[in-house]
């Protein structure tokens, strides 16, 4: 054997020892591979470690040694590895307290050095830096820290000698690690990402991003069209929020503007590339991040859920991951106008979804004496994910909660990331109250999905999870839905928001621009598409002028620019061509600002939701018209519907046969059972027919 193996209970019997006492030499390291100390293990101590998840070793004098039991310097075991000859072990642990050594040093070989020492120092400084000190400013002033990172990166690029490169690299690493410590990111987190990158089979093109390529005078090349078995897929990367007014993201010739492509002259392969949705990470990378979180929450329940909420939401004061109904009025303090707006939206959404109810079961007599029926029942327990992040979204709580209420789901659980003080926005609490939610889970991301899928001490397990989210939420939903032990389904893969606007010469340029911007402001990973049908240059220029002017009036203009960077205008000659492009793209939101929009609607094959004419902005669908705004993205509108009442019910069929009915269909059933060689199936019919014949 040429490599280590992770030790499982099944491999315990493969361990060998060349010592008279049968003990196994064991090296203990942290996740970075830094040696903490040398101990001994026995099969009994290893079994205890695997069972408890703690560092348990074998003392040559005292038997089982539970590391840190008296001092509090305990260890969480990450994994146990066998060496190549199966005669020694490595425990990879997360050390708690003062350190591994009884002398209260990090290791039995002294204190940490290098990056581990720097991380330890930066963590201590973060906790104890005096107010107003340089260190405190680095942690509390993002602009200062950013300036230092950029300064040191520039100096590293300018360095030439070996000594200069080493010196400047050390400076850059210092400030980069300061950024990480401030964000709750550890060296172990970084190493996991590096390991994941080394395993990637899907990679994005290695060009520099726009502003940096421009600065260095680099012309990013076109992907080689020669393909072979080793060629890699190019992943389109979502643009970040522009870093300054001088950052060219989403800007052309000094204006916020989408790129134009004439469909009559642009190759189909280029159109396919520019219409590719933005993605921040490859699927392998996302799964590599999400899978461990799901496993951790499943294994450690509330403890893990709270740890991730503390880490990702900075809500370190939170001691319980759940708020239960009835929700205190103090959590729903809202201005009267906000309450009125939510109430109006609630009623319209309720009306539209109530109209989708099936009034009575479907009953069909397929042949004399053979009656088949289909009836619906609500899904008992549903989990509704309401995103947080850069926007407050009570509308999503309504869109997900109202159909669940109308359908009659017995248990409604909402999950939404809390604010850094541990609270949830009062708008979401009020919406949860209106729809009759049992509880609100104060968590976001993959950890919230895992908690609802498997249940924890505080979070109720659900049967179906619905709601949009980022790539990590979408990945988590798909992972748990594929785990048969979870017993949970999902509504659809729903990722970053997108809109496609089809506009002809009747369209109002201001309306077109406003509709594009209404989705661009969701996030830098959003995408907006304009298909201009037979518009001349003045008409196109008018839309572009409106987009630039309106964008600059928005408080989220920087996010808009990030989205515009990968958004495009396609020039089409006819409405038929435009609708073909739209159906191929399968947008989440489709807006038809064209003449005879109701007739054009008949040409729609793939879309999440459609908005017709000049007086129907997509915003009304987001909030209060009544249609649902939880819709399939990433082209999944080709296979999935948006959330509707049917998302919360299951259909059950029944069959009821009379004696004559069994006579009528029995022969066909028995013959098909013979063909499939399923004798018990055939006999289940034949013995009944024989009984009928005897009773004549």
PDB file of N, CA, C and O in Angstrom, residues 162-216:
ATOM      1  N   UNK A 162      15.060  37.103  -5.153  1.00  0.00           N
ATOM      2  CA  UNK A 162      14.483  36.059  -4.299  1.00  0.00           C
ATOM      3  C   UNK A 162      14.132  36.619  -2.923  1.00  0.00           C
ATOM      4  O   UNK A 162      13.067  36.332  -2.373  1.00  0.00           O
ATOM      5  N   UNK A 163      15.040  37.429  -2.370  1.00  0.00           N
ATOM      6  CA  UNK A 163      14.816  38.002  -1.040  1.00  0.00           C
ATOM      7  C   UNK A 163      13.622  38.959  -1.049  1.00  0.00           C
ATOM      8  O   UNK A 163      12.794  38.957  -0.126  1.00  0.00           O
ATOM      9  N   UNK A 164      13.524  39.804  -2.109  1.00  0.00           N
ATOM     10  CA  UNK A 164      12.407  40.753  -2.201  1.00  0.00           C
ATOM     11  C   UNK A 164      11.074  40.021  -2.325  1.00  0.00           C
ATOM     12  O   UNK A 164      10.085  40.389  -1.690  1.00  0.00           O
ATOM     13  N   UNK A 165      11.040  38.975  -3.152  1.00  0.00           N
ATOM     14  CA  UNK A 165       9.796  38.228  -3.342  1.00  0.00           C
ATOM     15  C   UNK A 165       9.353  37.605  -2.019  1.00  0.00           C
ATOM     16  O   UNK A 165       8.180  37.672  -1.632  1.00  0.00           O
ATOM     17  N   UNK A 166      10.308  36.976  -1.280  1.00  0.00           N
ATOM     18  CA  UNK A 166       9.971  36.357  -0.002  1.00  0.00           C
ATOM     19  C   UNK A 166       9.462  37.402   0.993  1.00  0.00           C
ATOM     20  O   UNK A 166       8.472  37.177   1.706  1.00  0.00           O
ATOM     21  N   UNK A 167      10.118  38.569   1.051  1.00  0.00           N
ATOM     22  CA  UNK A 167       9.738  39.625   1.990  1.00  0.00           C
ATOM     23  C   UNK A 167       8.340  40.151   1.680  1.00  0.00           C
ATOM     24  O   UNK A 167       7.486  40.269   2.571  1.00  0.00           O
ATOM     25  N   UNK A 168       8.077  40.435   0.414  1.00  0.00           N
ATOM     26  CA  UNK A 168       6.778  41.004   0.047  1.00  0.00           C
ATOM     27  C   UNK A 168       5.663  39.958   0.135  1.00  0.00           C
ATOM     28  O   UNK A 168       4.524  40.284   0.483  1.00  0.00           O
ATOM     29  N   UNK A 169       5.995  38.711  -0.175  1.00  0.00           N
ATOM     30  CA  UNK A 169       4.994  37.650  -0.045  1.00  0.00           C
ATOM     31  C   UNK A 169       4.572  37.500   1.413  1.00  0.00           C
ATOM     32  O   UNK A 169       3.379  37.309   1.719  1.00  0.00           O
ATOM     33  N   UNK A 170       5.538  37.585   2.339  1.00  0.00           N
ATOM     34  CA  UNK A 170       5.218  37.498   3.766  1.00  0.00           C
ATOM     35  C   UNK A 170       4.282  38.633   4.183  1.00  0.00           C
ATOM     36  O   UNK A 170       3.325  38.425   4.943  1.00  0.00           O
ATOM     37  N   UNK A 171       4.555  39.849   3.695  1.00  0.00           N
ATOM     38  CA  UNK A 171       3.676  40.980   4.016  1.00  0.00           C
ATOM     39  C   UNK A 171       2.258  40.747   3.491  1.00  0.00           C
ATOM     40  O   UNK A 171       1.266  41.004   4.180  1.00  0.00           O
ATOM     41  N   UNK A 172       2.161  40.264   2.249  1.00  0.00           N
ATOM     42  CA  UNK A 172       0.844  40.029   1.652  1.00  0.00           C
ATOM     43  C   UNK A 172       0.092  38.951   2.427  1.00  0.00           C
ATOM     44  O   UNK A 172      -1.106  39.084   2.709  1.00  0.00           O
ATOM     45  N   UNK A 173       0.801  37.878   2.793  1.00  0.00           N
ATOM     46  CA  UNK A 173       0.165  36.797   3.545  1.00  0.00           C
ATOM     47  C   UNK A 173      -0.335  37.310   4.889  1.00  0.00           C
ATOM     48  O   UNK A 173      -1.422  36.929   5.358  1.00  0.00           O
ATOM     49  N   UNK A 174       0.427  38.205   5.541  1.00  0.00           N
ATOM     50  CA  UNK A 174       0.010  38.760   6.831  1.00  0.00           C
ATOM     51  C   UNK A 174      -1.357  39.444   6.702  1.00  0.00           C
ATOM     52  O   UNK A 174      -2.277  39.175   7.485  1.00  0.00           O
ATOM     53  N   UNK A 175      -1.485  40.322   5.713  1.00  0.00           N
ATOM     54  CA  UNK A 175      -2.741  41.070   5.583  1.00  0.00           C
ATOM     55  C   UNK A 175      -3.863  40.189   5.029  1.00  0.00           C
ATOM     56  O   UNK A 175      -5.031  40.357   5.393  1.00  0.00           O
ATOM     57  N   UNK A 176      -3.520  39.223   4.158  1.00  0.00           N
ATOM     58  CA  UNK A 176      -4.539  38.301   3.648  1.00  0.00           C
ATOM     59  C   UNK A 176      -5.095  37.447   4.784  1.00  0.00           C
ATOM     60  O   UNK A 176      -6.306  37.218   4.878  1.00  0.00           O
ATOM     61  N   UNK A 177      -4.201  36.997   5.680  1.00  0.00           N
ATOM     62  CA  UNK A 177      -4.663  36.184   6.806  1.00  0.00           C
ATOM     63  C   UNK A 177      -5.435  37.037   7.811  1.00  0.00           C
ATOM     64  O   UNK A 177      -6.359  36.546   8.473  1.00  0.00           O
ATOM     65  N   UNK A 178      -5.104  38.307   7.922  1.00  0.00           N
ATOM     66  CA  UNK A 178      -5.898  39.216   8.752  1.00  0.00           C
ATOM     67  C   UNK A 178      -7.323  39.276   8.224  1.00  0.00           C
ATOM     68  O   UNK A 178      -8.294  39.230   8.996  1.00  0.00           O
ATOM     69  N   UNK A 179      -7.468  39.374   6.905  1.00  0.00           N
ATOM     70  CA  UNK A 179      -8.800  39.366   6.279  1.00  0.00           C
ATOM     71  C   UNK A 179      -9.534  38.073   6.619  1.00  0.00           C
ATOM     72  O   UNK A 179     -10.722  38.077   6.963  1.00  0.00           O
ATOM     73  N   UNK A 180      -8.827  36.949   6.542  1.00  0.00           N
ATOM     74  CA  UNK A 180      -9.449  35.650   6.809  1.00  0.00           C
ATOM     75  C   UNK A 180      -9.897  35.539   8.265  1.00  0.00           C
ATOM     76  O   UNK A 180     -11.022  35.124   8.550  1.00  0.00           O
ATOM     77  N   UNK A 181      -9.021  35.904   9.181  1.00  0.00           N
ATOM     78  CA  UNK A 181      -9.357  35.812  10.605  1.00  0.00           C
ATOM     79  C   UNK A 181     -10.558  36.697  10.916  1.00  0.00           C
ATOM     80  O   UNK A 181     -11.471  36.316  11.649  1.00  0.00           O
ATOM     81  N   UNK A 182     -10.594  37.890  10.326  1.00  0.00           N
ATOM     82  CA  UNK A 182     -11.716  38.793  10.542  1.00  0.00           C
ATOM     83  C   UNK A 182     -13.018  38.224  10.028  1.00  0.00           C
ATOM     84  O   UNK A 182     -14.091  38.519  10.561  1.00  0.00           O
ATOM     85  N   UNK A 183     -12.950  37.383   8.987  1.00  0.00           N
ATOM     86  CA  UNK A 183     -14.150  36.787   8.398  1.00  0.00           C
ATOM     87  C   UNK A 183     -14.466  35.418   8.984  1.00  0.00           C
ATOM     88  O   UNK A 183     -15.380  34.737   8.522  1.00  0.00           O
ATOM     89  N   UNK A 184     -13.677  34.986  10.003  1.00  0.00           N
ATOM     90  CA  UNK A 184     -13.921  33.684  10.605  1.00  0.00           C
ATOM     91  C   UNK A 184     -13.423  32.524   9.770  1.00  0.00           C
ATOM     92  O   UNK A 184     -13.870  31.392   9.937  1.00  0.00           O
ATOM     93  N   UNK A 185     -12.487  32.805   8.851  1.00  0.00           N
ATOM     94  CA  UNK A 185     -11.929  31.765   7.975  1.00  0.00           C
ATOM     95  C   UNK A 185     -10.583  31.318   8.544  1.00  0.00           C
ATOM     96  O   UNK A 185      -9.734  32.145   8.885  1.00  0.00           O
ATOM     97  N   UNK A 186     -10.383  30.013   8.653  1.00  0.00           N
ATOM     98  CA  UNK A 186      -9.150  29.472   9.219  1.00  0.00           C
ATOM     99  C   UNK A 186      -8.219  28.964   8.126  1.00  0.00           C
ATOM    100  O   UNK A 186      -8.622  28.773   6.969  1.00  0.00           O
ATOM    101  N   UNK A 187      -6.964  28.709   8.516  1.00  0.00           N
ATOM    102  CA  UNK A 187      -6.023  28.091   7.578  1.00  0.00           C
ATOM    103  C   UNK A 187      -6.536  26.727   7.123  1.00  0.00           C
ATOM    104  O   UNK A 187      -6.324  26.326   5.975  1.00  0.00           O
ATOM    105  N   UNK A 188      -7.228  26.041   8.033  1.00  0.00           N
ATOM    106  CA  UNK A 188      -7.801  24.745   7.664  1.00  0.00           C
ATOM    107  C   UNK A 188      -8.844  24.904   6.558  1.00  0.00           C
ATOM    108  O   UNK A 188      -8.894  24.096   5.622  1.00  0.00           O
ATOM    109  N   UNK A 189      -9.653  25.962   6.655  1.00  0.00           N
ATOM    110  CA  UNK A 189     -10.645  26.234   5.599  1.00  0.00           C
ATOM    111  C   UNK A 189      -9.943  26.474   4.266  1.00  0.00           C
ATOM    112  O   UNK A 189     -10.385  26.013   3.210  1.00  0.00           O
ATOM    113  N   UNK A 190      -8.843  27.232   4.332  1.00  0.00           N
ATOM    114  CA  UNK A 190      -8.097  27.551   3.101  1.00  0.00           C
ATOM    115  C   UNK A 190      -7.508  26.277   2.501  1.00  0.00           C
ATOM    116  O   UNK A 190      -7.571  26.054   1.287  1.00  0.00           O
ATOM    117  N   UNK A 191      -6.932  25.438   3.364  1.00  0.00           N
ATOM    118  CA  UNK A 191      -6.336  24.199   2.853  1.00  0.00           C
ATOM    119  C   UNK A 191      -7.389  23.292   2.216  1.00  0.00           C
ATOM    120  O   UNK A 191      -7.129  22.652   1.200  1.00  0.00           O
ATOM    121  N   UNK A 192      -8.592  23.245   2.831  1.00  0.00           N
ATOM    122  CA  UNK A 192      -9.650  22.428   2.227  1.00  0.00           C
ATOM    123  C   UNK A 192      -9.989  22.931   0.833  1.00  0.00           C
ATOM    124  O   UNK A 192     -10.229  22.155  -0.087  1.00  0.00           O
ATOM    125  N   UNK A 193     -10.025  24.255   0.662  1.00  0.00           N
ATOM    126  CA  UNK A 193     -10.311  24.814  -0.655  1.00  0.00           C
ATOM    127  C   UNK A 193      -9.186  24.514  -1.634  1.00  0.00           C
ATOM    128  O   UNK A 193      -9.432  24.224  -2.810  1.00  0.00           O
ATOM    129  N   UNK A 194      -7.943  24.583  -1.171  1.00  0.00           N
ATOM    130  CA  UNK A 194      -6.812  24.251  -2.048  1.00  0.00           C
ATOM    131  C   UNK A 194      -6.872  22.790  -2.477  1.00  0.00           C
ATOM    132  O   UNK A 194      -6.640  22.461  -3.646  1.00  0.00           O
ATOM    133  N   UNK A 195      -7.187  21.921  -1.516  1.00  0.00           N
ATOM    134  CA  UNK A 195      -7.298  20.500  -1.861  1.00  0.00           C
ATOM    135  C   UNK A 195      -8.408  20.281  -2.875  1.00  0.00           C
ATOM    136  O   UNK A 195      -8.275  19.498  -3.817  1.00  0.00           O
ATOM    137  N   UNK A 196      -9.534  20.994  -2.680  1.00  0.00           N
ATOM    138  CA  UNK A 196     -10.662  20.847  -3.592  1.00  0.00           C
ATOM    139  C   UNK A 196     -10.284  21.324  -4.991  1.00  0.00           C
ATOM    140  O   UNK A 196     -10.628  20.699  -5.992  1.00  0.00           O
ATOM    141  N   UNK A 197      -9.564  22.442  -5.062  1.00  0.00           N
ATOM    142  CA  UNK A 197      -9.144  22.955  -6.378  1.00  0.00           C
ATOM    143  C   UNK A 197      -8.228  21.952  -7.081  1.00  0.00           C
ATOM    144  O   UNK A 197      -8.301  21.776  -8.300  1.00  0.00           O
ATOM    145  N   UNK A 198      -7.370  21.292  -6.306  1.00  0.00           N
ATOM    146  CA  UNK A 198      -6.449  20.339  -6.934  1.00  0.00           C
ATOM    147  C   UNK A 198      -7.172  19.125  -7.482  1.00  0.00           C
ATOM    148  O   UNK A 198      -6.666  18.434  -8.360  1.00  0.00           O
ATOM    149  N   UNK A 199      -8.393  18.866  -6.954  1.00  0.00           N
ATOM    150  CA  UNK A 199      -9.159  17.716  -7.434  1.00  0.00           C
ATOM    151  C   UNK A 199     -10.128  18.056  -8.540  1.00  0.00           C
ATOM    152  O   UNK A 199     -10.779  17.184  -9.105  1.00  0.00           O
ATOM    153  N   UNK A 200     -10.254  19.322  -8.863  1.00  0.00           N
ATOM    154  CA  UNK A 200     -11.248  19.730  -9.857  1.00  0.00           C
ATOM    155  C   UNK A 200     -10.968  19.107 -11.219  1.00  0.00           C
ATOM    156  O   UNK A 200      -9.828  19.039 -11.660  1.00  0.00           O
ATOM    157  N   UNK A 201     -12.041  18.674 -11.857  1.00  0.00           N
ATOM    158  CA  UNK A 201     -11.926  18.227 -13.245  1.00  0.00           C
ATOM    159  C   UNK A 201     -12.565  19.228 -14.194  1.00  0.00           C
ATOM    160  O   UNK A 201     -12.382  19.153 -15.396  1.00  0.00           O
ATOM    161  N   UNK A 202     -13.340  20.151 -13.653  1.00  0.00           N
ATOM    162  CA  UNK A 202     -13.975  21.190 -14.460  1.00  0.00           C
ATOM    163  C   UNK A 202     -13.363  22.525 -14.083  1.00  0.00           C
ATOM    164  O   UNK A 202     -13.435  22.927 -12.930  1.00  0.00           O
ATOM    165  N   UNK A 203     -12.767  23.207 -15.015  1.00  0.00           N
ATOM    166  CA  UNK A 203     -12.059  24.438 -14.698  1.00  0.00           C
ATOM    167  C   UNK A 203     -12.511  25.553 -15.624  1.00  0.00           C
ATOM    168  O   UNK A 203     -12.912  25.327 -16.746  1.00  0.00           O
ATOM    169  N   UNK A 204     -12.399  26.763 -15.100  1.00  0.00           N
ATOM    170  CA  UNK A 204     -12.713  27.899 -15.947  1.00  0.00           C
ATOM    171  C   UNK A 204     -11.462  28.340 -16.700  1.00  0.00           C
ATOM    172  O   UNK A 204     -10.330  28.024 -16.328  1.00  0.00           O
ATOM    173  N   UNK A 205     -11.693  29.074 -17.734  1.00  0.00           N
ATOM    174  CA  UNK A 205     -10.604  29.572 -18.559  1.00  0.00           C
ATOM    175  C   UNK A 205      -9.664  30.429 -17.722  1.00  0.00           C
ATOM    176  O   UNK A 205     -10.082  31.199 -16.880  1.00  0.00           O
ATOM    177  N   UNK A 206      -8.359  30.312 -17.950  1.00  0.00           N
ATOM    178  CA  UNK A 206      -7.378  30.964 -17.089  1.00  0.00           C
ATOM    179  C   UNK A 206      -7.050  32.391 -17.452  1.00  0.00           C
ATOM    180  O   UNK A 206      -5.915  32.837 -17.253  1.00  0.00           O
ATOM    181  N   UNK A 207      -7.993  33.144 -18.014  1.00  0.00           N
ATOM    182  CA  UNK A 207      -7.736  34.538 -18.341  1.00  0.00           C
ATOM    183  C   UNK A 207      -7.845  35.417 -17.105  1.00  0.00           C
ATOM    184  O   UNK A 207      -8.537  35.098 -16.148  1.00  0.00           O
ATOM    185  N   UNK A 208      -7.160  36.558 -17.151  1.00  0.00           N
ATOM    186  CA  UNK A 208      -7.312  37.559 -16.096  1.00  0.00           C
ATOM    187  C   UNK A 208      -8.653  38.246 -16.256  1.00  0.00           C
ATOM    188  O   UNK A 208      -9.189  38.359 -17.356  1.00  0.00           O
ATOM    189  N   UNK A 209      -9.238  38.711 -15.122  1.00  0.00           N
ATOM    190  CA  UNK A 209     -10.499  39.433 -15.193  1.00  0.00           C
ATOM    191  C   UNK A 209     -10.293  40.781 -15.859  1.00  0.00           C
ATOM    192  O   UNK A 209      -9.203  41.357 -15.805  1.00  0.00           O
ATOM    193  N   UNK A 210     -11.400  41.288 -16.415  1.00  0.00           N
ATOM    194  CA  UNK A 210     -11.381  42.496 -17.233  1.00  0.00           C
ATOM    195  C   UNK A 210     -10.478  43.623 -16.787  1.00  0.00           C
ATOM    196  O   UNK A 210      -9.535  44.004 -17.488  1.00  0.00           O
ATOM    197  N   UNK A 211     -10.703  44.227 -15.590  1.00  0.00           N
ATOM    198  CA  UNK A 211      -9.916  45.397 -15.201  1.00  0.00           C
ATOM    199  C   UNK A 211      -8.443  45.098 -15.053  1.00  0.00           C
ATOM    200  O   UNK A 211      -7.593  45.936 -15.384  1.00  0.00           O
ATOM    201  N   UNK A 212      -8.102  43.903 -14.586  1.00  0.00           N
ATOM    202  CA  UNK A 212      -6.691  43.568 -14.391  1.00  0.00           C
ATOM    203  C   UNK A 212      -6.026  43.253 -15.733  1.00  0.00           C
ATOM    204  O   UNK A 212      -4.849  43.587 -15.940  1.00  0.00           O
ATOM    205  N   UNK A 213      -6.767  42.615 -16.616  1.00  0.00           N
ATOM    206  CA  UNK A 213      -6.222  42.371 -17.950  1.00  0.00           C
ATOM    207  C   UNK A 213      -5.965  43.691 -18.671  1.00  0.00           C
ATOM    208  O   UNK A 213      -4.923  43.882 -19.316  1.00  0.00           O
ATOM    209  N   UNK A 214      -6.919  44.630 -18.541  1.00  0.00           N
ATOM    210  CA  UNK A 214      -6.761  45.942 -19.182  1.00  0.00           C
ATOM    211  C   UNK A 214      -5.542  46.675 -18.645  1.00  0.00           C
ATOM    212  O   UNK A 214      -4.760  47.260 -19.369  1.00  0.00           O
ATOM    213  N   UNK A 215      -5.392  46.629 -17.325  1.00  0.00           N
ATOM    214  CA  UNK A 215      -4.284  47.335 -16.676  1.00  0.00           C
ATOM    215  C   UNK A 215      -2.936  46.838 -17.173  1.00  0.00           C
ATOM    216  O   UNK A 215      -1.989  47.610 -17.332  1.00  0.00           O
ATOM    217  N   UNK A 216      -2.840  45.525 -17.428  1.00  0.00           N
ATOM    218  CA  UNK A 216      -1.573  44.950 -17.884  1.00  0.00           C
ATOM    219  C   UNK A 216      -1.476  44.865 -19.402  1.00  0.00           C
ATOM    220  O   UNK A 216      -0.504  44.325 -19.931  1.00  0.00           O
TER     221      UNK A 216
END
